[in-house]
PDB file of C-alpha atoms in Angstrom:
ATOM      1  CA  MET A   9     -40.912  -0.523  -1.691  1.00  0.00           C
ATOM      2  CA  GLU A  10     -38.435  -3.459  -2.281  1.00  0.00           C
ATOM      3  CA  LYS A  11     -39.675  -3.905  -5.904  1.00  0.00           C
ATOM      4  CA  TYR A  12     -39.521  -0.174  -6.708  1.00  0.00           C
ATOM      5  CA  LEU A  13     -35.786  -0.330  -5.534  1.00  0.00           C
ATOM      6  CA  LYS A  14     -35.000  -3.288  -7.622  1.00  0.00           C
ATOM      7  CA  LYS A  15     -36.505  -1.774 -10.640  1.00  0.00           C
ATOM      8  CA  GLN A  16     -34.594   1.654 -10.030  1.00  0.00           C
ATOM      9  CA  PHE A  17     -31.312  -0.156  -9.478  1.00  0.00           C
ATOM     10  CA  ALA A  18     -30.305  -0.598 -12.987  1.00  0.00           C
ATOM     11  CA  ILE A  19     -31.129   3.058 -13.824  1.00  0.00           C
ATOM     12  CA  PHE A  20     -28.654   4.507 -11.028  1.00  0.00           C
ATOM     13  CA  ALA A  21     -26.169   1.566 -11.283  1.00  0.00           C
ATOM     14  CA  LEU A  22     -25.735   1.708 -14.983  1.00  0.00           C
ATOM     15  CA  PRO A  23     -23.596   4.945 -15.222  1.00  0.00           C
ATOM     16  CA  THR A  24     -21.113   3.546 -12.467  1.00  0.00           C
ATOM     17  CA  ILE A  25     -20.749   0.178 -14.205  1.00  0.00           C
ATOM     18  CA  LEU A  26     -20.364   1.810 -17.691  1.00  0.00           C
ATOM     19  CA  ALA A  27     -17.582   4.259 -16.154  1.00  0.00           C
ATOM     20  CA  PHE A  28     -15.894   1.090 -14.513  1.00  0.00           C
ATOM     21  CA  ALA A  29     -15.986  -0.803 -17.609  1.00  0.00           C
ATOM     22  CA  LEU A  30     -14.496   1.942 -19.744  1.00  0.00           C
ATOM     23  CA  ALA A  31     -11.844   3.086 -17.160  1.00  0.00           C
ATOM     24  CA  PHE A  32     -10.938  -0.142 -15.776  1.00  0.00           C
ATOM     25  CA  GLY A  33     -12.295  -3.412 -17.203  1.00  0.00           C
ATOM     26  CA  ILE A  34     -11.777  -2.690 -20.841  1.00  0.00           C
ATOM     27  CA  PRO A  35      -7.873  -1.429 -20.494  1.00  0.00           C
ATOM     28  CA  PHE A  36      -7.285  -4.117 -18.118  1.00  0.00           C
ATOM     29  CA  LEU A  37      -8.437  -6.958 -20.604  1.00  0.00           C
ATOM     30  CA  THR A  38      -6.531  -5.000 -23.297  1.00  0.00           C
ATOM     31  CA  GLY A  39      -3.593  -4.978 -21.008  1.00  0.00           C
ATOM     32  CA  LEU A  40      -3.814  -8.705 -20.266  1.00  0.00           C
ATOM     33  CA  TYR A  41      -3.881  -9.442 -23.861  1.00  0.00           C
ATOM     34  CA  LEU A  42      -0.838  -7.232 -24.861  1.00  0.00           C
ATOM     35  CA  SER A  43       1.050  -9.174 -22.180  1.00  0.00           C
ATOM     36  CA  PHE A  44       1.221 -12.047 -24.719  1.00  0.00           C
ATOM     37  CA  CYS A  45       2.315  -9.581 -27.382  1.00  0.00           C
ATOM     38  CA  GLU A  46       5.094  -7.886 -29.032  1.00  0.00           C
ATOM     39  CA  PHE A  47       4.208  -4.340 -29.895  1.00  0.00           C
ATOM     40  CA  THR A  48       5.040  -0.684 -29.762  1.00  0.00           C
ATOM     41  CA  THR A  49       1.462   0.537 -30.205  1.00  0.00           C
ATOM     42  CA  VAL A  50      -1.796  -1.196 -29.551  1.00  0.00           C
ATOM     43  CA  THR A  51      -2.643  -1.374 -33.377  1.00  0.00           C
ATOM     44  CA  ASN A  52       0.645  -3.386 -34.222  1.00  0.00           C
ATOM     45  CA  ALA A  53       0.568  -5.974 -31.685  1.00  0.00           C
ATOM     46  CA  LYS A  54       1.710  -9.536 -32.550  1.00  0.00           C
ATOM     47  CA  PHE A  55       0.877 -12.530 -30.366  1.00  0.00           C
ATOM     48  CA  VAL A  56       4.234 -14.177 -29.252  1.00  0.00           C
ATOM     49  CA  GLY A  57       2.596 -16.478 -26.561  1.00  0.00           C
ATOM     50  CA  LEU A  58       4.611 -16.968 -23.221  1.00  0.00           C
ATOM     51  CA  ASP A  59       7.737 -15.447 -24.453  1.00  0.00           C
ATOM     52  CA  ASN A  60       7.319 -12.068 -22.590  1.00  0.00           C
ATOM     53  CA  TYR A  61       6.929 -13.855 -19.124  1.00  0.00           C
ATOM     54  CA  ARG A  62       9.916 -16.089 -20.030  1.00  0.00           C
ATOM     55  CA  GLN A  63      11.908 -12.790 -20.246  1.00  0.00           C
ATOM     56  CA  VAL A  64      10.384 -11.480 -17.206  1.00  0.00           C
ATOM     57  CA  PHE A  65      11.383 -14.472 -14.879  1.00  0.00           C
ATOM     58  CA  SER A  66      14.616 -14.349 -16.414  1.00  0.00           C
ATOM     59  CA  ASP A  67      15.200 -10.566 -15.923  1.00  0.00           C
ATOM     60  CA  PRO A  68      17.619 -10.012 -12.551  1.00  0.00           C
ATOM     61  CA  ASN A  69      16.184  -6.574 -12.304  1.00  0.00           C
ATOM     62  CA  PHE A  70      12.632  -7.836 -11.852  1.00  0.00           C
ATOM     63  CA  ILE A  71      13.751 -10.472  -9.686  1.00  0.00           C
ATOM     64  CA  ASN A  72      15.740  -7.863  -7.360  1.00  0.00           C
ATOM     65  CA  ALA A  73      12.910  -5.423  -7.481  1.00  0.00           C
ATOM     66  CA  PHE A  74      10.274  -8.082  -6.435  1.00  0.00           C
ATOM     67  CA  TRP A  75      12.237  -9.086  -3.462  1.00  0.00           C
ATOM     68  CA  PHE A  76      13.226  -5.543  -2.625  1.00  0.00           C
ATOM     69  CA  THR A  77       9.449  -4.558  -2.797  1.00  0.00           C
ATOM     70  CA  VAL A  78       8.586  -7.562  -0.221  1.00  0.00           C
ATOM     71  CA  LYS A  79      11.178  -6.370   2.169  1.00  0.00           C
ATOM     72  CA  VAL A  80       9.829  -2.806   2.083  1.00  0.00           C
ATOM     73  CA  MET A  81       6.336  -4.004   2.242  1.00  0.00           C
ATOM     74  CA  LEU A  82       6.963  -6.352   5.309  1.00  0.00           C
ATOM     75  CA  VAL A  83       8.854  -3.690   7.269  1.00  0.00           C
ATOM     76  CA  SER A  84       6.546  -0.841   6.588  1.00  0.00           C
ATOM     77  CA  VAL A  85       3.495  -2.773   7.044  1.00  0.00           C
ATOM     78  CA  LEU A  86       4.789  -3.608  10.611  1.00  0.00           C
ATOM     79  CA  THR A  87       6.213  -0.307  11.365  1.00  0.00           C
ATOM     80  CA  VAL A  88       3.258   2.014  10.254  1.00  0.00           C
ATOM     81  CA  ASN A  89       0.407  -0.319  12.094  1.00  0.00           C
ATOM     82  CA  ILE A  90       2.401  -0.504  15.175  1.00  0.00           C
ATOM     83  CA  PHE A  91       3.072   3.086  15.597  1.00  0.00           C
ATOM     84  CA  ALA A  92      -0.517   4.138  14.162  1.00  0.00           C
ATOM     85  CA  PHE A  93      -1.995   1.864  16.911  1.00  0.00           C
ATOM     86  CA  LEU A  94       0.025   3.454  19.576  1.00  0.00           C
ATOM     87  CA  LEU A  95      -0.641   6.912  18.551  1.00  0.00           C
ATOM     88  CA  ALA A  96      -4.448   6.070  18.244  1.00  0.00           C
ATOM     89  CA  LEU A  97      -4.282   4.673  21.632  1.00  0.00           C
ATOM     90  CA  LEU A  98      -2.778   7.749  23.045  1.00  0.00           C
ATOM     91  CA  LEU A  99      -4.889  10.346  21.246  1.00  0.00           C
ATOM     92  CA  THR A 100      -8.238   8.283  22.373  1.00  0.00           C
ATOM     93  CA  GLN A 101      -7.332   9.314  25.979  1.00  0.00           C
ATOM     94  CA  LYS A 102      -8.829  12.132  27.746  1.00  0.00           C
ATOM     95  CA  LEU A 103      -5.887  14.573  26.749  1.00  0.00           C
ATOM     96  CA  LYS A 104      -5.996  18.226  25.895  1.00  0.00           C
ATOM     97  CA  GLY A 105      -5.058  19.052  22.249  1.00  0.00           C
ATOM     98  CA  THR A 106      -5.906  15.652  20.813  1.00  0.00           C
ATOM     99  CA  ASN A 107      -7.667  17.037  17.936  1.00  0.00           C
ATOM    100  CA  LEU A 108      -4.714  19.228  17.231  1.00  0.00           C
ATOM    101  CA  PHE A 109      -2.303  16.254  17.236  1.00  0.00           C
ATOM    102  CA  ARG A 110      -4.762  14.280  15.068  1.00  0.00           C
ATOM    103  CA  THR A 111      -4.570  17.042  12.518  1.00  0.00           C
ATOM    104  CA  VAL A 112      -0.990  17.468  12.640  1.00  0.00           C
ATOM    105  CA  PHE A 113      -0.127  13.772  12.305  1.00  0.00           C
ATOM    106  CA  PHE A 114      -2.425  13.250   9.367  1.00  0.00           C
ATOM    107  CA  MET A 115      -1.234  16.262   7.435  1.00  0.00           C
ATOM    108  CA  PRO A 116       1.759  14.371   5.689  1.00  0.00           C
ATOM    109  CA  ASN A 117      -0.665  12.057   3.936  1.00  0.00           C
ATOM    110  CA  LEU A 118      -1.975  15.375   1.915  1.00  0.00           C
ATOM    111  CA  ILE A 119       1.409  15.982   0.459  1.00  0.00           C
ATOM    112  CA  GLY A 120       1.965  14.212  -2.902  1.00  0.00           C
ATOM    113  CA  GLY A 121       4.559  11.249  -3.078  1.00  0.00           C
ATOM    114  CA  ILE A 122       6.960  13.201  -5.418  1.00  0.00           C
ATOM    115  CA  VAL A 123       7.263  16.212  -3.057  1.00  0.00           C
ATOM    116  CA  LEU A 124       7.740  13.965  -0.039  1.00  0.00           C
ATOM    117  CA  GLY A 125      10.483  12.073  -1.785  1.00  0.00           C
ATOM    118  CA  TYR A 126      12.380  14.914  -2.803  1.00  0.00           C
ATOM    119  CA  ILE A 127      11.842  16.664   0.701  1.00  0.00           C
ATOM    120  CA  TRP A 128      13.378  13.352   2.427  1.00  0.00           C
ATOM    121  CA  GLN A 129      16.087  13.051  -0.426  1.00  0.00           C
ATOM    122  CA  SER A 130      17.348  16.463   0.780  1.00  0.00           C
ATOM    123  CA  ILE A 131      17.020  15.732   4.403  1.00  0.00           C
ATOM    124  CA  ILE A 132      18.658  12.274   4.368  1.00  0.00           C
ATOM    125  CA  ASN A 133      21.409  13.135   1.895  1.00  0.00           C
ATOM    126  CA  GLY A 134      22.020  16.384   3.824  1.00  0.00           C
ATOM    127  CA  ILE A 135      22.534  14.384   7.040  1.00  0.00           C
ATOM    128  CA  LEU A 136      24.855  11.618   5.081  1.00  0.00           C
ATOM    129  CA  VAL A 137      27.062  14.078   3.204  1.00  0.00           C
ATOM    130  CA  ASN A 138      28.529  14.913   6.668  1.00  0.00           C
ATOM    131  CA  PHE A 139      29.695  11.279   6.743  1.00  0.00           C
ATOM    132  CA  ASP A 140      30.947  11.167   3.052  1.00  0.00           C
ATOM    133  CA  MET A 141      27.908   9.258   2.145  1.00  0.00           C
ATOM    134  CA  THR A 142      24.612   9.338   0.261  1.00  0.00           C
ATOM    135  CA  MET A 143      21.763   7.231  -0.533  1.00  0.00           C
ATOM    136  CA  LEU A 144      22.895   6.504  -4.077  1.00  0.00           C
ATOM    137  CA  MET A 145      26.327   4.943  -2.461  1.00  0.00           C
ATOM    138  CA  ASP A 146      24.844   2.350  -0.351  1.00  0.00           C
ATOM    139  CA  SER A 147      21.472   0.640  -1.112  1.00  0.00           C
ATOM    140  CA  SER A 148      20.807   0.064   2.654  1.00  0.00           C
ATOM    141  CA  TYR A 149      20.414   3.875   3.198  1.00  0.00           C
ATOM    142  CA  GLY A 150      18.036   3.980   0.239  1.00  0.00           C
ATOM    143  CA  PHE A 151      15.890   1.199   1.855  1.00  0.00           C
ATOM    144  CA  TRP A 152      15.609   2.719   5.293  1.00  0.00           C
ATOM    145  CA  GLY A 153      15.047   6.181   3.686  1.00  0.00           C
ATOM    146  CA  LEU A 154      11.858   4.667   1.917  1.00  0.00           C
ATOM    147  CA  ILE A 155      10.752   3.094   5.143  1.00  0.00           C
ATOM    148  CA  MET A 156      11.043   6.594   6.815  1.00  0.00           C
ATOM    149  CA  VAL A 157       9.038   8.084   4.053  1.00  0.00           C
ATOM    150  CA  VAL A 158       6.412   5.579   4.076  1.00  0.00           C
ATOM    151  CA  ASN A 159       5.864   5.733   7.760  1.00  0.00           C
ATOM    152  CA  TRP A 160       6.038   9.653   7.816  1.00  0.00           C
ATOM    153  CA  GLN A 161       3.212   9.708   4.902  1.00  0.00           C
ATOM    154  CA  TYR A 162       0.928   6.863   6.349  1.00  0.00           C
ATOM    155  CA  ILE A 163       1.041   6.754   9.855  1.00  0.00           C
ATOM    156  CA  GLY A 164      -1.291   9.630  10.407  1.00  0.00           C
ATOM    157  CA  TYR A 165      -3.851   8.092   7.946  1.00  0.00           C
ATOM    158  CA  ILE A 166      -4.017   4.513   9.353  1.00  0.00           C
ATOM    159  CA  MET A 167      -4.035   6.136  12.890  1.00  0.00           C
ATOM    160  CA  ILE A 168      -7.509   7.822  11.999  1.00  0.00           C
ATOM    161  CA  ILE A 169      -8.759   4.298  11.086  1.00  0.00           C
ATOM    162  CA  TYR A 170      -7.596   2.872  14.379  1.00  0.00           C
ATOM    163  CA  ILE A 171      -9.035   6.009  16.270  1.00  0.00           C
ATOM    164  CA  ALA A 172     -12.617   5.359  14.664  1.00  0.00           C
ATOM    165  CA  GLY A 173     -12.184   1.485  15.584  1.00  0.00           C
ATOM    166  CA  LEU A 174     -11.117   2.441  19.360  1.00  0.00           C
ATOM    167  CA  GLN A 175     -14.112   4.933  19.836  1.00  0.00           C
ATOM    168  CA  ASN A 176     -16.569   2.299  18.639  1.00  0.00           C
ATOM    169  CA  VAL A 177     -15.536  -0.018  21.585  1.00  0.00           C
ATOM    170  CA  SER A 178     -18.339  -0.156  24.043  1.00  0.00           C
ATOM    171  CA  THR A 179     -17.633   1.668  27.114  1.00  0.00           C
ATOM    172  CA  SER A 180     -19.576  -0.904  29.242  1.00  0.00           C
ATOM    173  CA  VAL A 181     -17.085  -3.580  28.093  1.00  0.00           C
ATOM    174  CA  LEU A 182     -14.257  -1.562  29.230  1.00  0.00           C
ATOM    175  CA  GLU A 183     -15.962  -0.725  32.651  1.00  0.00           C
ATOM    176  CA  ALA A 184     -16.896  -4.422  33.167  1.00  0.00           C
ATOM    177  CA  ALA A 185     -13.090  -5.193  32.568  1.00  0.00           C
ATOM    178  CA  ASP A 186     -12.201  -2.552  35.068  1.00  0.00           C
ATOM    179  CA  ILE A 187     -14.374  -3.997  37.652  1.00  0.00           C
ATOM    180  CA  ASP A 188     -12.937  -7.523  37.019  1.00  0.00           C
ATOM    181  CA  GLY A 189      -9.458  -5.962  37.718  1.00  0.00           C
ATOM    182  CA  ALA A 190      -7.938  -6.083  34.125  1.00  0.00           C
ATOM    183  CA  THR A 191      -4.854  -4.033  33.501  1.00  0.00           C
ATOM    184  CA  SER A 192      -4.193  -1.713  30.895  1.00  0.00           C
ATOM    185  CA  LEU A 193      -2.227  -4.188  28.683  1.00  0.00           C
ATOM    186  CA  GLN A 194      -4.945  -6.819  29.192  1.00  0.00           C
ATOM    187  CA  LYS A 195      -7.505  -4.329  27.952  1.00  0.00           C
ATOM    188  CA  VAL A 196      -5.453  -3.473  24.945  1.00  0.00           C
ATOM    189  CA  PHE A 197      -4.605  -7.196  23.909  1.00  0.00           C
ATOM    190  CA  ARG A 198      -7.734  -8.923  25.165  1.00  0.00           C
ATOM    191  CA  ILE A 199     -10.522  -6.609  24.479  1.00  0.00           C
ATOM    192  CA  LYS A 200      -9.657  -3.541  22.230  1.00  0.00           C
ATOM    193  CA  LEU A 201      -7.663  -5.284  19.456  1.00  0.00           C
ATOM    194  CA  PRO A 202     -10.271  -8.314  19.042  1.00  0.00           C
ATOM    195  CA  LEU A 203     -12.948  -5.611  18.906  1.00  0.00           C
ATOM    196  CA  ILE A 204     -11.250  -3.417  16.229  1.00  0.00           C
ATOM    197  CA  MET A 205     -10.356  -6.191  13.830  1.00  0.00           C
ATOM    198  CA  THR A 206     -12.284  -4.596  11.067  1.00  0.00           C
ATOM    199  CA  SER A 207     -10.266  -1.394  11.500  1.00  0.00           C
ATOM    200  CA  ILE A 208      -6.933  -3.686  11.592  1.00  0.00           C
ATOM    201  CA  THR A 209      -8.447  -5.468   8.349  1.00  0.00           C
ATOM    202  CA  ILE A 210      -8.698  -2.281   6.525  1.00  0.00           C
ATOM    203  CA  ALA A 211      -5.331  -0.752   7.827  1.00  0.00           C
ATOM    204  CA  LEU A 212      -3.442  -3.863   6.837  1.00  0.00           C
ATOM    205  CA  PHE A 213      -5.163  -4.055   3.369  1.00  0.00           C
ATOM    206  CA  LEU A 214      -4.246  -0.229   2.842  1.00  0.00           C
ATOM    207  CA  THR A 215      -0.696  -0.464   3.850  1.00  0.00           C
ATOM    208  CA  ILE A 216      -0.046  -3.766   1.902  1.00  0.00           C
ATOM    209  CA  ALA A 217      -1.494  -2.388  -1.212  1.00  0.00           C
ATOM    210  CA  ASN A 218       0.198   0.967  -1.046  1.00  0.00           C
ATOM    211  CA  SER A 219       3.548  -0.395  -0.215  1.00  0.00           C
ATOM    212  CA  PHE A 220       3.570  -2.846  -3.147  1.00  0.00           C
ATOM    213  CA  LYS A 221       2.260  -0.123  -5.378  1.00  0.00           C
ATOM    214  CA  MET A 222       4.829   2.732  -4.465  1.00  0.00           C
ATOM    215  CA  PHE A 223       6.257   4.513  -7.362  1.00  0.00           C
ATOM    216  CA  ASP A 224       6.501   8.328  -6.600  1.00  0.00           C
ATOM    217  CA  GLN A 225       8.491   8.094  -3.343  1.00  0.00           C
ATOM    218  CA  ASN A 226      10.605   5.575  -5.018  1.00  0.00           C
ATOM    219  CA  LEU A 227      11.282   7.693  -8.155  1.00  0.00           C
ATOM    220  CA  ALA A 228      11.954  10.859  -6.141  1.00  0.00           C
ATOM    221  CA  LEU A 229      14.084   9.245  -3.242  1.00  0.00           C
ATOM    222  CA  THR A 230      16.482   7.004  -4.968  1.00  0.00           C
ATOM    223  CA  ASN A 231      15.198   6.555  -8.663  1.00  0.00           C
ATOM    224  CA  GLY A 232      16.172   2.686  -8.011  1.00  0.00           C
ATOM    225  CA  GLY A 233      19.703   3.635  -7.348  1.00  0.00           C
ATOM    226  CA  PRO A 234      22.492   2.437  -6.836  1.00  0.00           C
ATOM    227  CA  GLY A 235      22.342   0.090  -9.887  1.00  0.00           C
ATOM    228  CA  ASN A 236      18.829  -0.671  -9.518  1.00  0.00           C
ATOM    229  CA  GLN A 237      19.257  -2.111  -6.236  1.00  0.00           C
ATOM    230  CA  THR A 238      16.483   0.017  -4.417  1.00  0.00           C
ATOM    231  CA  SER A 239      14.083  -0.125  -7.632  1.00  0.00           C
ATOM    232  CA  MET A 240      10.744  -1.397  -6.577  1.00  0.00           C
ATOM    233  CA  LEU A 241       8.275  -3.312  -8.843  1.00  0.00           C
ATOM    234  CA  ALA A 242       6.466  -0.434  -9.973  1.00  0.00           C
ATOM    235  CA  LEU A 243       9.473   1.574 -10.789  1.00  0.00           C
ATOM    236  CA  ASP A 244      10.898  -1.452 -12.505  1.00  0.00           C
ATOM    237  CA  ILE A 245       7.722  -1.771 -14.525  1.00  0.00           C
ATOM    238  CA  TYR A 246       7.739   1.814 -15.739  1.00  0.00           C
ATOM    239  CA  ASN A 247      11.426   1.700 -16.614  1.00  0.00           C
ATOM    240  CA  THR A 248      11.043  -1.631 -18.643  1.00  0.00           C
ATOM    241  CA  PHE A 249       7.929  -0.207 -20.490  1.00  0.00           C
ATOM    242  CA  TYR A 250       9.026   3.300 -21.290  1.00  0.00           C
ATOM    243  CA  ASP A 251      12.945   3.290 -21.344  1.00  0.00           C
ATOM    244  CA  THR A 252      13.659   0.131 -22.990  1.00  0.00           C
ATOM    245  CA  ILE A 253      13.100   0.042 -26.894  1.00  0.00           C
ATOM    246  CA  GLY A 254      10.862  -3.129 -27.995  1.00  0.00           C
ATOM    247  CA  PHE A 255      10.168  -4.319 -24.384  1.00  0.00           C
ATOM    248  CA  GLU A 256       6.841  -3.129 -24.105  1.00  0.00           C
ATOM    249  CA  GLY A 257       5.241  -6.642 -24.072  1.00  0.00           C
ATOM    250  CA  VAL A 258       7.641  -7.512 -21.264  1.00  0.00           C
ATOM    251  CA  GLY A 259       6.654  -4.406 -19.159  1.00  0.00           C
ATOM    252  CA  GLN A 260       3.036  -5.135 -19.673  1.00  0.00           C
ATOM    253  CA  ALA A 261       3.753  -8.899 -18.764  1.00  0.00           C
ATOM    254  CA  LYS A 262       5.521  -7.587 -15.479  1.00  0.00           C
ATOM    255  CA  ALA A 263       2.536  -5.265 -14.817  1.00  0.00           C
ATOM    256  CA  THR A 264       0.261  -8.280 -15.090  1.00  0.00           C
ATOM    257  CA  ILE A 265       2.395 -10.350 -12.666  1.00  0.00           C
ATOM    258  CA  PHE A 266       2.292  -7.492 -10.278  1.00  0.00           C
ATOM    259  CA  PHE A 267      -1.446  -7.163 -10.431  1.00  0.00           C
ATOM    260  CA  ILE A 268      -1.811 -10.940  -9.626  1.00  0.00           C
ATOM    261  CA  VAL A 269       0.590 -10.805  -6.754  1.00  0.00           C
ATOM    262  CA  VAL A 270      -0.786  -7.810  -5.007  1.00  0.00           C
ATOM    263  CA  ALA A 271      -4.446  -9.104  -5.643  1.00  0.00           C
ATOM    264  CA  ALA A 272      -3.446 -12.406  -4.241  1.00  0.00           C
ATOM    265  CA  ILE A 273      -1.606 -11.131  -1.217  1.00  0.00           C
ATOM    266  CA  ALA A 274      -4.625  -8.658  -0.355  1.00  0.00           C
ATOM    267  CA  VAL A 275      -7.290 -11.424  -0.534  1.00  0.00           C
ATOM    268  CA  VAL A 276      -5.367 -13.620   1.572  1.00  0.00           C
ATOM    269  CA  GLN A 277      -4.897 -11.079   4.142  1.00  0.00           C
ATOM    270  CA  VAL A 278      -8.495  -9.843   4.136  1.00  0.00           C
ATOM    271  CA  PHE A 279      -9.727 -13.460   4.286  1.00  0.00           C
ATOM    272  CA  ILE A 280      -7.547 -14.260   7.405  1.00  0.00           C
ATOM    273  CA  THR A 281      -8.169 -11.086   9.155  1.00  0.00           C
ATOM    274  CA  ARG A 282     -11.850 -11.055   8.769  1.00  0.00           C
ATOM    275  CA  ARG A 283     -12.362 -14.567  10.259  1.00  0.00           C
ATOM    276  CA  LYS A 284     -10.875 -13.047  13.694  1.00  0.00           C
ATOM    277  CA  GLU A 285     -13.551 -10.040  13.627  1.00  0.00           C
ATOM    278  CA  VAL A 286     -16.056 -10.094  16.320  1.00  0.00           C
ATOM    279  CA  GLU A 287     -19.048  -8.203  16.877  1.00  0.00           C
ATOM    280  CA  ASN A 288     -18.459  -5.273  19.548  1.00  0.00           C
TER     281      ASN A 288
END
């Protein structure tokens, strides 16, 4: 049976491998090459070496976007995971209507980022205008506006991952802890958290990656204003590539750096958290 499966593997895997190569592999390698070129279309690319990368690291907008993205990522990852875990703890108790609450909390994740951005832009600016202020007048309001949007969109989604992990914790282990006189907090920090490290690994990976890649919400909520102070990396790359004539190569270099940074952080995070996983 094993030999038969090995023979059939190539047949079933080939369509997926071809689709991956066409949709991701070839475009990625082409983009990597173009990051070292000056071009307006793929056919007139001219190799310029590291000039594009030198311009990237001397671009104050890129540096500002990078650190702003890091700040948004750190705060949103912390808040989303804490609130999602607390909700998961609450909704895994024997309470009435837990399925309804799970659905309600998950629903914002089904709304597109552009729609969410415009909805929250109207809400936040509608409140701030009473104090003669808008998000485009002070970047700190734009920052916290983005944090609110990310939390509202992703808490319910990450909550579902934590609920799945908590429901998989062995009841016999919890019963043994009750017999030993463990308090509720001790059961959470000494038993539940270590046993759901797989869920934590997945949740952290998703929140870190999604925070870095945020584009729709940033575009709709502040569009980088005021003065590009709330522009995140994805929006800065878009503006460089499409709104600045002759800077397509620089935009592609920014995209390459963006990919390397996100991939490196995600790999390190997964490596660290997976080492802490234990069998349930």
